[in-house]
CSV table of C-alpha atoms in Angstrom, one decimal:
chain,number,residue,atom,x,y,z
A,298,UNK,CA,17.3,5.4,16.6
A,299,UNK,CA,14.3,6.8,18.6
A,300,UNK,CA,11.1,8.5,17.3
A,301,UNK,CA,10.9,12.2,17.8
A,302,UNK,CA,10.1,13.4,21.3
A,303,UNK,CA,6.8,15.2,21.9
A,304,UNK,CA,8.5,18.5,22.5
A,305,UNK,CA,10.4,18.4,19.2
A,306,UNK,CA,9.5,20.2,16.0
A,307,UNK,CA,6.9,18.4,13.9
A,308,UNK,CA,8.4,16.7,10.8
A,309,UNK,CA,6.5,16.8,7.5
A,310,UNK,CA,7.9,14.9,4.6
A,311,UNK,CA,7.5,16.2,1.1
A,312,UNK,CA,5.7,13.8,-1.2
A,313,UNK,CA,6.8,12.9,-4.7
A,314,UNK,CA,5.4,15.2,-7.4
A,315,UNK,CA,4.0,12.0,-9.0
A,316,UNK,CA,1.8,11.0,-6.1
A,317,UNK,CA,-1.2,12.2,-8.1
A,318,UNK,CA,-0.9,11.3,-11.8
A,319,UNK,CA,-1.8,13.6,-14.7
A,320,UNK,CA,-5.0,11.6,-15.3
A,321,UNK,CA,-6.3,12.6,-11.8
A,322,UNK,CA,-5.7,9.4,-9.9
A,323,UNK,CA,-3.5,8.4,-7.0
A,324,UNK,CA,-0.4,6.6,-8.3
A,325,UNK,CA,-0.2,3.2,-6.5
A,326,UNK,CA,-2.5,3.8,-3.5
A,327,UNK,CA,-1.4,0.4,-2.0
A,328,UNK,CA,2.3,1.3,-2.2
A,329,UNK,CA,1.5,4.8,-0.9
A,330,UNK,CA,-0.3,3.5,2.1
A,331,UNK,CA,2.6,1.2,2.9
A,332,UNK,CA,5.2,4.0,2.6
A,333,UNK,CA,3.1,6.4,4.6
A,334,UNK,CA,2.8,3.8,7.4
A,335,UNK,CA,6.6,3.5,7.4
A,336,UNK,CA,6.9,7.3,7.7
A,337,UNK,CA,4.5,7.3,10.6
A,338,UNK,CA,6.5,4.6,12.3
A,339,UNK,CA,9.7,6.6,11.8
A,340,UNK,CA,8.2,9.5,13.7
A,341,UNK,CA,7.0,11.8,11.0
A,342,UNK,CA,4.0,14.0,11.9
A,343,UNK,CA,2.7,14.3,8.4
A,344,UNK,CA,3.3,15.0,4.7
A,345,UNK,CA,3.4,18.0,2.4
A,346,UNK,CA,1.7,17.5,-0.9
A,347,UNK,CA,1.7,19.7,-4.0
A,348,UNK,CA,-1.8,20.4,-5.5
A,349,UNK,CA,-1.6,20.7,-9.2
A,350,UNK,CA,-4.3,23.0,-10.5
A,351,UNK,CA,-4.2,21.5,-14.0
A,352,UNK,CA,-5.2,18.2,-12.4
A,353,UNK,CA,-7.8,19.6,-10.1
A,354,UNK,CA,-9.4,21.7,-12.8
A,355,UNK,CA,-9.1,19.7,-16.0
A,356,UNK,CA,-11.7,21.9,-17.7
A,357,UNK,CA,-12.8,25.4,-16.8
A,358,UNK,CA,-15.1,25.4,-13.8
A,359,UNK,CA,-15.0,21.5,-13.5
A,360,UNK,CA,-13.1,20.4,-10.5
A,361,UNK,CA,-11.7,17.0,-9.4
A,362,UNK,CA,-10.3,16.8,-5.9
A,363,UNK,CA,-10.9,13.0,-5.7
A,364,UNK,CA,-7.2,11.9,-5.7
A,365,UNK,CA,-6.4,14.5,-3.0
A,366,UNK,CA,-9.4,13.3,-0.9
A,367,UNK,CA,-8.2,9.7,-1.3
A,368,UNK,CA,-4.8,10.7,0.1
A,369,UNK,CA,-6.4,12.6,3.0
A,370,UNK,CA,-8.4,9.4,3.8
A,371,UNK,CA,-5.2,7.3,3.7
A,372,UNK,CA,-3.3,9.7,5.9
A,373,UNK,CA,-6.2,10.1,8.3
A,374,UNK,CA,-6.4,6.3,8.8
A,375,UNK,CA,-2.6,6.2,9.6
A,376,UNK,CA,-2.6,9.3,11.8
A,377,UNK,CA,-0.6,11.6,9.6
A,378,UNK,CA,-1.4,15.3,9.0
A,379,UNK,CA,-1.2,17.0,5.6
A,380,UNK,CA,0.0,20.4,4.5
A,381,UNK,CA,-1.1,21.2,1.0
A,382,UNK,CA,1.2,23.5,-1.1
């Protein structure tokens, strides 16, 4: 097996719907980093991640993007891009 060539279509892997828990934290950040590192090594260009509005706005007009920022930082350190959906 060979990693994707530079002229190939970018590959983005859909993350688990439980990557961010209902309490607004990243589920197993250490394990996530390890798995994302493996994805990068396999040739993935990035990930796709659902943003759950009920988690980001737990109360009207009170926002919590901290778990998504944490995932952005992890991906950035590994060299993966993110598409939020």
